[in-house]
Tab-separated table of C-alpha atoms in Angstrom:
chain	number	residue	atom	x	y	z
V	1	UNK	CA	-23.456	5.881	-10.776
V	2	UNK	CA	-20.536	8.058	-9.826
V	3	UNK	CA	-17.181	8.609	-11.390
V	4	UNK	CA	-14.386	9.647	-9.081
V	5	UNK	CA	-11.458	11.719	-10.264
V	6	UNK	CA	-8.529	13.190	-8.385
V	7	UNK	CA	-9.061	16.908	-8.093
V	8	UNK	CA	-5.657	17.384	-9.734
V	9	UNK	CA	-6.825	15.727	-12.993
V	10	UNK	CA	-8.323	18.934	-14.250
V	11	UNK	CA	-8.365	22.398	-12.808
V	12	UNK	CA	-11.623	22.870	-14.763
V	13	UNK	CA	-13.558	20.299	-12.705
V	14	UNK	CA	-15.684	21.959	-10.066
V	15	UNK	CA	-15.952	19.863	-6.904
V	16	UNK	CA	-19.521	19.976	-5.663
V	17	UNK	CA	-20.425	19.254	-2.040
V	18	UNK	CA	-21.578	15.683	-1.493
V	19	UNK	CA	-23.973	14.914	1.382
V	20	UNK	CA	-21.855	12.106	2.865
V	21	UNK	CA	-18.320	12.649	1.583
V	22	UNK	CA	-16.561	11.148	4.616
V	23	UNK	CA	-15.608	8.131	2.490
V	24	UNK	CA	-13.510	10.229	0.062
V	25	UNK	CA	-9.745	10.360	0.433
V	26	UNK	CA	-8.089	13.769	0.907
V	27	UNK	CA	-7.636	15.734	-2.349
V	28	UNK	CA	-10.404	13.797	-4.129
V	29	UNK	CA	-13.822	15.032	-5.079
V	30	UNK	CA	-16.973	13.304	-6.188
V	31	UNK	CA	-19.102	14.535	-9.076
V	32	UNK	CA	-21.683	12.880	-11.310
V	33	UNK	CA	-20.218	13.070	-14.784
V	34	UNK	CA	-22.172	10.483	-16.729
V	35	UNK	CA	-25.413	8.546	-16.383
V	36	UNK	CA	-26.651	5.376	-18.009
V	37	UNK	CA	-23.708	3.079	-17.315
V	38	UNK	CA	-24.466	-0.552	-16.537
V	39	UNK	CA	-22.885	-1.411	-13.167
V	40	UNK	CA	-19.565	0.473	-13.518
V	41	UNK	CA	-16.841	-1.231	-11.517
V	42	UNK	CA	-13.100	-0.985	-12.217
V	43	UNK	CA	-11.682	2.484	-12.777
V	44	UNK	CA	-8.360	3.653	-14.201
V	45	UNK	CA	-7.316	7.298	-14.264
V	46	UNK	CA	-4.328	8.041	-16.461
V	47	UNK	CA	-2.618	10.752	-14.437
V	48	UNK	CA	-0.479	12.065	-17.287
V	49	UNK	CA	-3.442	12.721	-19.613
V	50	UNK	CA	-6.449	12.821	-17.291
V	51	UNK	CA	-8.114	10.088	-19.338
V	52	UNK	CA	-10.602	7.948	-17.419
V	53	UNK	CA	-11.309	4.324	-18.348
V	54	UNK	CA	-13.717	2.028	-16.551
V	55	UNK	CA	-15.070	-1.490	-16.730
V	56	UNK	CA	-18.787	-1.452	-17.291
V	57	UNK	CA	-19.536	-4.774	-15.621
V	58	UNK	CA	-23.198	-4.998	-16.638
V	59	UNK	CA	-22.254	-4.631	-20.319
V	60	UNK	CA	-18.970	-6.580	-20.046
V	61	UNK	CA	-16.804	-3.936	-21.708
V	62	UNK	CA	-14.422	-1.047	-21.186
V	63	UNK	CA	-15.623	2.502	-21.755
V	64	UNK	CA	-13.590	5.668	-22.108
V	65	UNK	CA	-14.988	8.805	-20.507
V	66	UNK	CA	-14.511	11.711	-22.887
V	67	UNK	CA	-14.960	15.273	-21.566
V	68	UNK	CA	-17.304	17.572	-23.457
V	69	UNK	CA	-15.698	20.341	-25.506
V	70	UNK	CA	-17.627	23.150	-23.864
V	71	UNK	CA	-18.045	21.920	-20.295
V	72	UNK	CA	-15.520	19.966	-18.189
V	73	UNK	CA	-18.424	18.692	-16.108
V	74	UNK	CA	-20.088	16.833	-19.000
V	75	UNK	CA	-18.669	13.540	-20.162
V	76	UNK	CA	-19.602	11.030	-22.851
V	77	UNK	CA	-19.003	7.306	-22.338
V	78	UNK	CA	-17.427	5.781	-25.457
V	79	UNK	CA	-17.442	1.973	-25.568
V	80	UNK	CA	-14.269	0.252	-26.767
V	81	UNK	CA	-15.958	-2.343	-28.999
V	82	UNK	CA	-12.886	-4.602	-29.055
V	83	UNK	CA	-13.431	-5.243	-25.333
V	84	UNK	CA	-17.065	-6.392	-25.563
V	85	UNK	CA	-18.491	-9.867	-24.840
V	86	UNK	CA	-15.502	-11.182	-22.874
V	87	UNK	CA	-17.081	-11.293	-19.411
V	88	UNK	CA	-15.080	-8.298	-18.142
V	89	UNK	CA	-16.123	-7.510	-14.601
V	90	UNK	CA	-13.600	-5.469	-12.625
V	91	UNK	CA	-9.836	-5.212	-13.166
V	92	UNK	CA	-8.395	-2.560	-15.462
V	93	UNK	CA	-4.884	-1.126	-15.950
V	94	UNK	CA	-2.755	0.653	-18.549
V	95	UNK	CA	0.925	-0.221	-18.835
V	96	UNK	CA	3.549	-0.191	-21.585
V	97	UNK	CA	1.111	0.989	-24.229
V	98	UNK	CA	-1.407	-1.762	-23.460
V	99	UNK	CA	-4.837	-1.769	-21.873
V	100	UNK	CA	-5.439	-4.734	-19.529
V	101	UNK	CA	-8.806	-5.926	-18.195
V	102	UNK	CA	-9.968	-9.040	-16.371
V	103	UNK	CA	-12.844	-11.481	-16.315
V	104	UNK	CA	-13.397	-14.169	-13.694
V	105	UNK	CA	-10.938	-16.588	-15.328
V	106	UNK	CA	-8.805	-14.531	-17.754
V	107	UNK	CA	-6.781	-11.362	-18.187
V	108	UNK	CA	-6.868	-9.741	-21.608
V	109	UNK	CA	-4.848	-6.971	-23.191
V	110	UNK	CA	-5.139	-4.661	-26.177
V	111	UNK	CA	-2.603	-2.355	-27.782
V	112	UNK	CA	-3.931	1.044	-26.701
V	113	UNK	CA	-3.172	4.111	-28.818
V	114	UNK	CA	-5.010	7.445	-28.800
V	115	UNK	CA	-8.117	6.037	-27.098
V	116	UNK	CA	-8.380	3.021	-29.392
V	117	UNK	CA	-7.948	-0.644	-28.460
V	118	UNK	CA	-6.338	-3.100	-30.889
V	119	UNK	CA	-6.887	-6.836	-31.220
V	120	UNK	CA	-7.734	-8.908	-28.141
V	121	UNK	CA	-4.915	-10.982	-26.608
V	122	UNK	CA	-5.302	-13.420	-23.710
V	123	UNK	CA	-2.352	-12.966	-21.338
V	124	UNK	CA	-3.509	-15.042	-18.348
V	125	UNK	CA	-5.900	-17.979	-18.687
V	126	UNK	CA	-7.263	-20.637	-16.361
V	127	UNK	CA	-7.684	-18.628	-13.158
V	128	UNK	CA	-9.916	-20.541	-10.774
V	129	UNK	CA	-13.464	-19.237	-10.774
V	130	UNK	CA	-14.514	-20.227	-7.245
V	131	UNK	CA	-14.964	-17.713	-4.433
V	132	UNK	CA	-14.646	-14.020	-5.199
V	133	UNK	CA	-15.229	-13.577	-8.931
V	134	UNK	CA	-13.660	-10.162	-9.625
V	135	UNK	CA	-9.946	-9.835	-10.297
V	136	UNK	CA	-8.129	-6.623	-9.417
V	137	UNK	CA	-5.124	-5.793	-11.605
V	138	UNK	CA	-2.038	-3.834	-10.581
V	139	UNK	CA	1.447	-3.309	-12.001
V	140	UNK	CA	4.640	-2.639	-10.091
V	141	UNK	CA	6.026	0.917	-10.213
V	142	UNK	CA	8.156	0.057	-13.265
V	143	UNK	CA	5.211	-1.412	-15.171
V	144	UNK	CA	6.956	-4.771	-15.560
V	145	UNK	CA	5.060	-7.119	-13.234
V	146	UNK	CA	1.317	-7.659	-13.332
V	147	UNK	CA	-0.358	-8.686	-10.084
């Protein structure tokens, strides 16, 4: 598994050469930060804090990647237990102080403060489950409209 982070997230991250990096966008680098994740899928990088959240599809939860104190190239995956067992599989966003994540048929949200998720709320229910089963989430530039 790989975690991708914009090279501007931290000046401490050392970008290592990757054998086939043609797929990376300009100003991005690819480093292995953490092992042992179960089918990581959706990824959210909070550009103001450098925090990285991802949907661990195989475990149906959101994890927060926490940098090690002594080495910016070591990261620990911390599961947000409030997000477990909901069928989460792809979409993830932060907006207005809330963490949003999606399953095949629902979008959930949690109040998100200092790396902690509050109680689970269902904000969209009844999405059709046929066809493509992952649901990408995105907000408009003002953080008002969820798509």
